[in-house]
Amino acid sequence: MKTPKLNRMAALLATSAILYVASPAFAQDVAPNAGSAAATAAAEDVSIRPFQFHASDEALADLRNRIVATKWPDRETVTDASQGVQLATMQKLAGYWANDYDWRKVEARLNALPQFKTRIDGIDIHFIRVRSKHKGALPIIITHGWPGSILEQTKLIDRLTNPTAYGGKASDAFDVVIPSLPGHGFSDKPSTGGWDPVRIARAWIVLMDRLGYKRYVAQGGDWGNAVTEQMALIAPHGLLGIHTNMPATVPADIQTALQLGKPAPAGLSDEEKAAWDQLDFFYKHGLAYAQEMGNRPQTLYAIDDSPIGLAAWMLDHDARSYALIARVFDGQEEGLTRDDVLDNITLYWLTNTGVSSARLYWESKLPFFAPKGIKIPVAVSVFPDELYAAPRSWAEKAYPNLIHYNRLEKGGHFAAWEQPDALAQELRDSFRPLR
């Protein structure tokens, strides 16, 4: 029998040793907070502080020692990934991680970006802020998900702030803000409950106001979509519209049929049947990680103690992303590299955020894939290897003010990470009418 907590999580997803250094060299001019942000944050420090990160040599040596000392399980008893992340893939990953991978490279790239921290609702929020050299750039706040991080979205920064270097027009330029979710990366880990997507959305609205932005747009996938949609529902005056690459569009009758294990309803179009098949697979074979984190995140001690345990847990997010990563470690050229994969995992390891990031699944009570009734302009980009490729018919019903819909030829759940050129172009096209 399912526990009440497991029922809630199933419904949620079925319906859907470190140092930091502050340096003035990384400061950017920021507008003083104004209006509602000032009132909300009157009792706390609202300063915006430059931030850099430097992992200690001892922390990196400990990481390598733990990788080398891994106690490996037996090989899976099947020839495919039906039992989970395969031993051969993990041993290839471990060999490269321990012997060839260099964290200092990505650390230097991060520290070359303008990074900051500011206190919102009792915790420090970390964010990257890069402003375009082009006049009239449209501010955009981009939110990552799990098991992602700001590293995914860093691939978008130059493409959005400097569009003329990528075949775009100066009039398509963006100012880019990329925050780390609470409990993830360099943002604080909440010490009390309540940090769900709704509260995070409110914090992001405060952040954009504190930065002096009076007109802006928002983008996200995975948890980033959940947060971005909540911003749209709050509908602050300055939010012009949103973009999502993992939209919440699944109709109620489809959700119910999937939850109850019923066959596909009659009369589905080809696009709708393909989406049904993807969702059916995910509900039957892809929910285990979310159910565990949604019910018992604190139990996952091993992912904060074993780097290989953490890596395997993160790789097993969805079947198509895992297959792509396995091909990468087999030496094939894909949208991601081995360093891309290990940069992200190592960030989680060095910040000790395996368990703290998992708590967002416990906190959220939102149905992931169910339409929320958003009224402001929405743009949707559909990547074929997402958890499900949202049909246009569902998107039009879920978002009555749909201003852009496009189906891409390639890409999956981590679109910014894997297909940054395509996603950047989607954002230019999506938000051009709102400028």
Short mmCIF file of C-alpha atoms in Angstrom, two decimals:
data_model
loop_
_atom_site.label_atom_id
_atom_site.label_comp_id
_atom_site.label_asym_id
_atom_site.label_seq_id
_atom_site.Cartn_x
_atom_site.Cartn_y
_atom_site.Cartn_z
CA MET A 1 0.00 0.00 0.00
CA LYS A 2 1.30 3.46 -0.88
CA THR A 3 1.89 5.87 1.95
CA PRO A 4 0.05 9.22 1.78
CA LYS A 5 3.36 10.92 1.00
CA LEU A 6 4.05 8.51 -1.86
CA ASN A 7 0.57 9.07 -3.21
CA ARG A 8 1.21 12.81 -3.15
CA MET A 9 4.51 12.43 -4.99
CA ALA A 10 3.06 10.06 -7.55
CA ALA A 11 0.26 12.52 -8.17
CA LEU A 12 2.68 15.41 -8.37
CA LEU A 13 4.73 13.79 -11.08
CA ALA A 14 2.08 11.69 -12.68
CA THR A 15 0.18 14.86 -13.20
CA SER A 16 3.21 15.73 -13.69
CA ALA A 17 36.20 22.34 2.74
CA ILE A 18 35.30 25.20 0.41
CA LEU A 19 36.25 28.87 0.20
CA TYR A 20 34.63 31.83 -1.52
CA VAL A 21 36.33 35.13 -2.23
CA ALA A 22 34.54 38.44 -2.78
CA SER A 23 36.34 40.70 -5.21
CA PRO A 24 35.52 44.29 -6.22
CA ALA A 25 36.76 43.46 -9.72
CA PHE A 26 33.56 41.49 -10.27
CA ALA A 27 31.21 44.24 -9.14
CA GLN A 28 28.67 45.68 -11.53
CA ASP A 29 26.57 48.77 -11.00
CA VAL A 30 23.24 47.75 -9.50
CA ALA A 31 20.22 49.89 -8.93
CA PRO A 32 19.09 50.35 -5.32
CA ASN A 33 16.10 48.28 -4.42
CA ALA A 34 12.84 50.11 -4.71
CA GLY A 35 9.12 49.88 -4.06
CA SER A 36 7.77 46.59 -2.83
CA ALA A 37 11.22 45.00 -2.61
CA ALA A 38 12.33 47.62 -0.11
CA ALA A 39 9.26 47.06 2.04
CA THR A 40 9.60 43.28 1.91
CA ALA A 41 13.28 43.27 2.75
CA ALA A 42 13.32 46.15 5.24
CA ALA A 43 14.51 43.94 8.10
CA GLU A 44 17.38 42.26 6.25
CA ASP A 45 20.57 43.20 4.46
CA VAL A 46 19.62 43.97 0.86
CA SER A 47 23.15 44.60 -0.39
CA ILE A 48 24.42 42.88 -3.51
CA ARG A 49 27.85 41.40 -2.86
CA PRO A 50 30.39 40.20 -5.44
CA PHE A 51 31.16 36.49 -5.19
CA GLN A 52 33.83 34.06 -6.32
CA PHE A 53 34.41 30.42 -5.51
CA HIS A 54 37.63 28.54 -4.94
CA ALA A 55 37.64 24.88 -3.96
CA SER A 56 40.49 24.00 -1.63
CA ASP A 57 43.22 21.65 -2.84
CA GLU A 58 42.31 19.42 0.10
CA ALA A 59 38.69 19.16 -1.06
CA LEU A 60 39.76 18.16 -4.59
CA ALA A 61 42.29 15.63 -3.25
CA ASP A 62 39.59 14.12 -1.01
CA LEU A 63 37.27 13.85 -4.01
CA ARG A 64 39.86 11.94 -6.04
CA ASN A 65 40.69 9.65 -3.13
CA ARG A 66 37.03 8.80 -2.65
CA ILE A 67 36.59 8.02 -6.34
CA VAL A 68 39.59 5.71 -6.35
CA ALA A 69 38.41 4.00 -3.14
CA THR A 70 34.93 3.24 -4.52
CA LYS A 71 33.55 -0.15 -3.51
CA TRP A 72 31.91 -1.31 -6.72
CA PRO A 73 28.79 -3.50 -6.92
CA ASP A 74 28.53 -6.49 -9.22
CA ARG A 75 27.70 -5.85 -12.85
CA GLU A 76 24.01 -5.66 -13.74
CA THR A 77 22.49 -8.97 -14.83
CA VAL A 78 21.04 -7.58 -18.07
CA THR A 79 22.63 -6.21 -21.22
CA ASP A 80 20.77 -2.90 -21.22
CA ALA A 81 20.01 -0.06 -18.79
CA SER A 82 16.75 -1.54 -17.51
CA GLN A 83 18.29 -2.10 -14.04
CA GLY A 84 19.75 1.40 -13.86
CA VAL A 85 23.05 3.13 -14.56
CA GLN A 86 25.39 0.50 -15.94
CA LEU A 87 28.64 -0.50 -14.27
CA ALA A 88 30.76 -0.01 -17.41
CA THR A 89 29.52 3.57 -17.82
CA MET A 90 30.23 4.41 -14.18
CA GLN A 91 33.71 2.92 -14.30
CA LYS A 92 34.56 4.91 -17.42
CA LEU A 93 33.26 8.03 -15.71
CA ALA A 94 35.24 7.27 -12.56
CA GLY A 95 38.46 6.66 -14.47
CA TYR A 96 38.22 9.99 -16.27
CA TRP A 97 37.09 11.84 -13.14
CA ALA A 98 39.97 10.56 -11.01
CA ASN A 99 42.76 10.75 -13.57
CA ASP A 100 42.05 13.38 -16.23
CA TYR A 101 39.30 15.75 -15.14
CA ASP A 102 40.31 19.26 -14.01
CA TRP A 103 37.81 21.22 -11.90
CA ARG A 104 40.00 24.32 -12.02
CA LYS A 105 39.06 24.91 -15.68
CA VAL A 106 35.35 25.39 -15.02
CA GLU A 107 36.09 27.20 -11.78
CA ALA A 108 38.11 29.76 -13.74
CA ARG A 109 35.27 30.17 -16.27
CA LEU A 110 32.77 30.75 -13.48
CA ASN A 111 35.03 33.26 -11.75
CA ALA A 112 35.40 35.17 -15.02
CA LEU A 113 31.65 35.86 -14.86
CA PRO A 114 30.04 38.56 -12.71
CA GLN A 115 28.66 36.56 -9.77
CA PHE A 116 26.88 37.92 -6.73
CA LYS A 117 25.01 37.06 -3.57
CA THR A 118 22.10 38.89 -2.00
CA ARG A 119 19.87 38.07 0.95
CA ILE A 120 16.20 37.42 0.19
CA ASP A 121 13.65 36.06 2.66
CA GLY A 122 16.33 35.04 5.14
CA ILE A 123 18.78 33.22 2.86
CA ASP A 124 21.62 34.19 0.56
CA ILE A 125 20.79 33.74 -3.12
CA HIS A 126 23.66 33.33 -5.56
CA PHE A 127 23.29 34.58 -9.11
CA ILE A 128 25.17 35.44 -12.26
CA ARG A 129 24.34 38.75 -13.91
CA VAL A 130 25.74 39.67 -17.32
CA ARG A 131 24.59 42.78 -19.13
CA SER A 132 24.67 43.23 -22.86
CA LYS A 133 26.71 45.93 -24.56
CA HIS A 134 23.72 46.57 -26.82
CA LYS A 135 21.26 49.29 -25.90
CA GLY A 136 17.73 48.28 -25.09
CA ALA A 137 18.65 44.73 -24.07
CA LEU A 138 15.70 42.85 -22.55
CA PRO A 139 16.37 41.47 -19.05
CA ILE A 140 15.74 37.73 -18.64
CA ILE A 141 15.91 35.54 -15.54
CA ILE A 142 16.71 31.90 -16.35
CA THR A 143 16.19 29.13 -13.80
CA HIS A 144 17.79 25.69 -13.78
CA GLY A 145 16.32 22.46 -12.44
CA TRP A 146 17.52 19.16 -10.92
CA PRO A 147 20.00 17.59 -11.43
CA GLY A 148 21.07 20.72 -13.26
CA SER A 149 22.79 23.89 -12.16
CA ILE A 150 23.80 27.34 -13.34
CA LEU A 151 26.47 25.61 -15.44
CA GLU A 152 23.79 24.60 -17.96
CA GLN A 153 22.70 28.18 -18.54
CA THR A 154 26.21 29.64 -18.75
CA LYS A 155 26.29 28.34 -22.32
CA LEU A 156 23.47 30.75 -23.14
CA ILE A 157 25.09 33.89 -21.74
CA ASP A 158 27.18 35.09 -24.66
CA ARG A 159 24.62 33.90 -27.18
CA LEU A 160 21.97 36.08 -25.52
CA THR A 161 24.02 39.12 -24.49
CA ASN A 162 26.01 39.25 -27.73
CA PRO A 163 23.60 37.99 -30.43
CA THR A 164 25.46 39.65 -33.31
CA ALA A 165 28.32 37.20 -32.78
CA TYR A 166 25.91 34.31 -33.42
CA GLY A 167 24.00 35.57 -36.44
CA GLY A 168 21.41 37.52 -34.48
CA LYS A 169 20.56 41.21 -34.37
CA ALA A 170 21.56 43.76 -31.74
CA SER A 171 17.85 44.33 -31.15
CA ASP A 172 17.60 40.70 -29.93
CA ALA A 173 20.03 41.24 -27.04
CA PHE A 174 19.28 40.26 -23.45
CA ASP A 175 20.64 41.15 -20.04
CA VAL A 176 20.97 37.76 -18.35
CA VAL A 177 20.34 36.83 -14.71
CA ILE A 178 20.91 33.19 -13.68
CA PRO A 179 20.22 32.38 -10.00
CA SER A 180 21.05 29.18 -8.14
CA LEU A 181 17.99 27.59 -6.58
CA PRO A 182 17.96 27.49 -2.76
CA GLY A 183 19.73 24.33 -1.61
CA HIS A 184 21.63 24.15 -4.90
CA GLY A 185 25.10 25.33 -5.87
CA PHE A 186 26.24 28.49 -4.13
CA SER A 187 22.87 29.61 -2.76
CA ASP A 188 22.18 28.95 0.91
CA LYS A 189 20.65 25.69 2.07
CA PRO A 190 17.41 26.55 3.88
CA SER A 191 17.52 25.40 7.51
CA THR A 192 13.74 25.33 7.79
CA GLY A 193 10.97 24.12 5.51
CA GLY A 194 8.80 26.08 3.13
CA TRP A 195 11.08 26.76 0.18
CA ASP A 196 8.81 25.45 -2.55
CA PRO A 197 8.55 26.78 -6.14
CA VAL A 198 6.00 29.41 -5.08
CA ARG A 199 8.34 30.89 -2.47
CA ILE A 200 11.26 30.74 -4.88
CA ALA A 201 9.18 32.56 -7.51
CA ARG A 202 8.50 35.34 -5.02
CA ALA A 203 12.22 35.54 -4.25
CA TRP A 204 13.05 35.84 -7.96
CA ILE A 205 10.57 38.70 -8.30
CA VAL A 206 12.30 40.47 -5.40
CA LEU A 207 15.68 39.82 -7.05
CA MET A 208 14.66 41.35 -10.37
CA ASP A 209 13.18 44.36 -8.59
CA ARG A 210 16.33 44.73 -6.50
CA LEU A 211 18.39 44.77 -9.67
CA GLY A 212 16.28 47.66 -10.91
CA TYR A 213 14.46 45.85 -13.72
CA LYS A 214 10.99 47.22 -14.47
CA ARG A 215 10.39 45.11 -17.60
CA TYR A 216 11.71 41.57 -17.95
CA VAL A 217 10.96 38.02 -19.08
CA ALA A 218 11.60 34.62 -17.48
CA GLN A 219 12.63 31.18 -18.72
CA GLY A 220 12.99 27.70 -17.28
CA GLY A 221 12.75 23.94 -17.65
CA ASP A 222 12.31 21.21 -15.03
CA TRP A 223 12.08 22.98 -11.63
CA GLY A 224 12.94 26.11 -13.57
CA ASN A 225 9.62 25.75 -15.36
CA ALA A 226 7.76 25.26 -12.09
CA VAL A 227 9.31 28.43 -10.65
CA THR A 228 8.81 30.40 -13.86
CA GLU A 229 5.15 29.39 -14.13
CA GLN A 230 4.59 30.48 -10.53
CA MET A 231 6.12 33.86 -11.39
CA ALA A 232 3.62 34.07 -14.25
CA LEU A 233 0.73 33.27 -11.90
CA ILE A 234 1.84 35.93 -9.44
CA ALA A 235 2.12 38.18 -12.51
CA PRO A 236 4.18 41.08 -11.17
CA HIS A 237 3.77 44.24 -13.20
CA GLY A 238 7.20 44.01 -14.83
CA LEU A 239 6.98 40.39 -16.05
CA LEU A 240 6.12 40.59 -19.74
CA GLY A 241 6.02 36.88 -20.53
CA ILE A 242 7.68 33.50 -19.98
CA HIS A 243 9.34 30.76 -22.02
CA THR A 244 9.50 27.09 -21.14
CA ASN A 245 11.22 24.07 -22.63
CA MET A 246 9.32 21.67 -20.33
CA PRO A 247 5.75 22.95 -20.42
CA ALA A 248 2.93 21.83 -18.11
CA THR A 249 0.22 20.97 -20.63
CA VAL A 250 -1.12 17.48 -19.91
CA PRO A 251 -4.97 17.47 -19.96
CA ALA A 252 -6.80 16.17 -16.90
CA ASP A 253 -8.26 13.12 -18.67
CA ILE A 254 -4.81 12.11 -19.91
CA GLN A 255 -3.33 12.54 -16.43
CA THR A 256 -6.05 10.41 -14.88
CA ALA A 257 -5.71 7.63 -17.43
CA LEU A 258 -1.93 7.52 -16.97
CA GLN A 259 -2.22 7.49 -13.18
CA LEU A 260 -4.68 4.62 -13.22
CA GLY A 261 -2.75 2.61 -15.81
CA LYS A 262 -5.55 2.80 -18.35
CA PRO A 263 -5.00 2.58 -22.14
CA ALA A 264 -4.63 5.70 -24.22
CA PRO A 265 -7.95 7.46 -24.91
CA ALA A 266 -9.35 7.09 -28.38
CA GLY A 267 -9.01 9.88 -30.89
CA LEU A 268 -5.52 11.11 -30.03
CA SER A 269 -3.61 12.73 -32.89
CA ASP A 270 -0.18 11.39 -33.86
CA GLU A 271 1.53 14.12 -31.78
CA GLU A 272 -0.73 13.41 -28.81
CA LYS A 273 -0.20 9.65 -29.02
CA ALA A 274 3.57 10.12 -29.15
CA ALA A 275 3.38 12.31 -26.04
CA TRP A 276 1.18 9.70 -24.36
CA ASP A 277 3.76 6.99 -25.07
CA GLN A 278 6.57 9.10 -23.61
CA LEU A 279 4.56 9.90 -20.49
CA ASP A 280 3.43 6.30 -20.09
CA PHE A 281 7.06 5.16 -20.13
CA PHE A 282 8.09 7.85 -17.66
CA TYR A 283 5.30 7.08 -15.19
CA LYS A 284 6.08 3.36 -15.31
CA HIS A 285 9.87 3.46 -15.39
CA GLY A 286 11.13 6.97 -14.61
CA LEU A 287 9.55 8.04 -11.32
CA ALA A 288 11.68 6.20 -8.78
CA TYR A 289 14.19 8.97 -8.13
CA ALA A 290 11.44 11.59 -7.72
CA GLN A 291 9.40 9.37 -5.42
CA GLU A 292 12.38 8.80 -3.14
CA MET A 293 13.30 12.48 -3.00
CA GLY A 294 9.66 13.48 -2.63
CA ASN A 295 9.20 11.15 0.33
CA ARG A 296 12.53 10.59 2.07
CA PRO A 297 15.22 13.04 0.87
CA GLN A 298 17.13 12.90 4.14
CA THR A 299 17.67 9.16 3.67
CA LEU A 300 20.02 9.82 0.74
CA TYR A 301 23.13 10.13 2.93
CA ALA A 302 25.18 8.12 0.46
CA ILE A 303 25.03 10.78 -2.26
CA ASP A 304 26.72 13.30 0.05
CA ASP A 305 29.32 10.72 1.13
CA SER A 306 30.22 8.94 -2.12
CA PRO A 307 31.02 10.87 -5.31
CA ILE A 308 30.24 7.79 -7.41
CA GLY A 309 26.93 7.37 -5.59
CA LEU A 310 26.12 11.01 -6.31
CA ALA A 311 27.11 10.69 -9.96
CA ALA A 312 25.02 7.57 -10.54
CA TRP A 313 22.00 9.16 -8.84
CA MET A 314 22.28 12.26 -11.04
CA LEU A 315 22.82 10.32 -14.27
CA ASP A 316 19.65 8.31 -13.72
CA HIS A 317 17.30 11.28 -14.14
CA ASP A 318 15.68 10.16 -17.39
CA ALA A 319 16.35 7.43 -19.91
CA ARG A 320 17.18 9.60 -22.92
CA SER A 321 19.57 11.87 -21.04
CA TYR A 322 21.30 8.86 -19.51
CA ALA A 323 21.66 7.24 -22.93
CA LEU A 324 23.25 10.42 -24.28
CA ILE A 325 25.69 10.62 -21.35
CA ALA A 326 26.58 6.94 -21.72
CA ARG A 327 27.42 7.57 -25.38
CA VAL A 328 29.61 10.50 -24.34
CA PHE A 329 31.66 8.24 -22.05
CA ASP A 330 31.86 5.71 -24.88
CA GLY A 331 33.70 8.39 -26.86
CA GLN A 332 30.91 9.57 -29.14
CA GLU A 333 30.44 13.25 -29.94
CA GLU A 334 27.20 14.61 -28.57
CA GLY A 335 25.81 17.93 -27.40
CA LEU A 336 27.60 17.34 -24.10
CA THR A 337 31.21 16.45 -23.29
CA ARG A 338 32.64 14.38 -20.45
CA ASP A 339 33.78 17.61 -18.82
CA ASP A 340 30.27 19.09 -19.08
CA VAL A 341 28.87 16.11 -17.19
CA LEU A 342 31.58 16.10 -14.53
CA ASP A 343 31.56 19.89 -14.08
CA ASN A 344 27.94 19.65 -12.98
CA ILE A 345 28.41 16.63 -10.71
CA THR A 346 31.54 18.12 -9.15
CA LEU A 347 29.69 21.36 -8.41
CA TYR A 348 27.12 19.36 -6.45
CA TRP A 349 29.90 17.47 -4.66
CA LEU A 350 31.99 20.48 -3.67
CA THR A 351 28.95 22.39 -2.40
CA ASN A 352 27.59 19.30 -0.61
CA THR A 353 24.14 19.85 -2.08
CA GLY A 354 23.04 16.33 -2.97
CA VAL A 355 20.55 16.02 -0.12
CA SER A 356 19.71 19.72 0.21
CA SER A 357 18.74 19.92 -3.48
CA ALA A 358 16.61 16.78 -3.15
CA ARG A 359 14.41 18.50 -0.56
CA LEU A 360 12.74 20.62 -3.24
CA TYR A 361 10.88 17.47 -4.31
CA TRP A 362 9.66 17.07 -0.72
CA GLU A 363 8.67 20.72 -0.45
CA SER A 364 6.70 21.04 -3.67
CA LYS A 365 3.02 20.18 -3.75
CA LEU A 366 2.49 21.34 -7.32
CA PRO A 367 1.37 18.93 -10.07
CA PHE A 368 4.32 18.98 -12.43
CA PHE A 369 2.62 18.52 -15.79
CA ALA A 370 -0.86 19.93 -15.14
CA PRO A 371 -1.87 23.27 -16.67
CA LYS A 372 -1.92 26.07 -14.10
CA GLY A 373 -4.12 28.67 -15.78
CA ILE A 374 -1.43 31.14 -16.83
CA LYS A 375 -2.81 34.24 -18.52
CA ILE A 376 0.30 36.22 -19.48
CA PRO A 377 2.17 35.53 -22.77
CA VAL A 378 3.85 32.11 -22.92
CA ALA A 379 6.35 30.68 -25.43
CA VAL A 380 6.99 26.94 -25.75
CA SER A 381 9.94 25.16 -27.34
CA VAL A 382 9.55 21.40 -27.67
CA PHE A 383 12.67 19.25 -27.76
CA PRO A 384 12.03 15.67 -28.96
CA ASP A 385 13.88 13.85 -26.16
CA GLU A 386 12.26 15.77 -23.30
CA LEU A 387 10.27 13.71 -20.77
CA TYR A 388 7.42 14.30 -23.17
CA ALA A 389 7.14 16.39 -26.32
CA ALA A 390 4.14 18.61 -25.66
CA PRO A 391 1.73 18.64 -28.62
CA ARG A 392 0.63 21.99 -30.00
CA SER A 393 -3.00 21.12 -29.23
CA TRP A 394 -2.22 20.66 -25.52
CA ALA A 395 -0.05 23.80 -25.40
CA GLU A 396 -2.77 25.95 -26.94
CA LYS A 397 -5.28 24.79 -24.32
CA ALA A 398 -2.86 25.11 -21.40
CA TYR A 399 -1.63 28.57 -22.39
CA PRO A 400 -4.44 30.67 -23.88
CA ASN A 401 -1.93 33.47 -24.57
CA LEU A 402 0.54 31.27 -26.47
CA ILE A 403 2.80 33.57 -28.48
CA HIS A 404 5.31 31.01 -29.79
CA TYR A 405 5.36 27.25 -30.30
CA ASN A 406 8.10 25.33 -32.08
CA ARG A 407 9.20 21.71 -32.30
CA LEU A 408 12.97 21.29 -32.52
CA GLU A 409 14.69 18.50 -34.40
CA LYS A 410 17.21 17.57 -31.71
CA GLY A 411 17.67 17.91 -27.97
CA GLY A 412 16.35 16.68 -24.67
CA HIS A 413 15.72 17.58 -21.06
CA PHE A 414 18.83 19.74 -20.60
CA ALA A 415 18.26 21.99 -23.60
CA ALA A 416 20.47 24.93 -22.58
CA TRP A 417 23.32 22.55 -21.78
CA GLU A 418 23.00 20.30 -24.81
CA GLN A 419 21.61 22.59 -27.54
CA PRO A 420 22.47 26.19 -26.52
CA ASP A 421 22.40 27.57 -30.07
CA ALA A 422 18.90 26.26 -30.69
CA LEU A 423 17.54 27.41 -27.35
CA ALA A 424 19.11 30.87 -27.66
CA GLN A 425 17.46 31.30 -31.07
CA GLU A 426 14.16 30.15 -29.59
CA LEU A 427 14.41 32.82 -26.90
CA ARG A 428 15.18 35.53 -29.46
CA ASP A 429 12.21 34.49 -31.58
CA SER A 430 9.87 34.00 -28.63
CA PHE A 431 10.37 37.35 -26.94
CA ARG A 432 10.82 39.59 -29.99
CA PRO A 433 7.09 40.55 -29.97
CA LEU A 434 7.30 41.64 -26.30
CA ARG A 435 10.19 44.08 -26.64
#
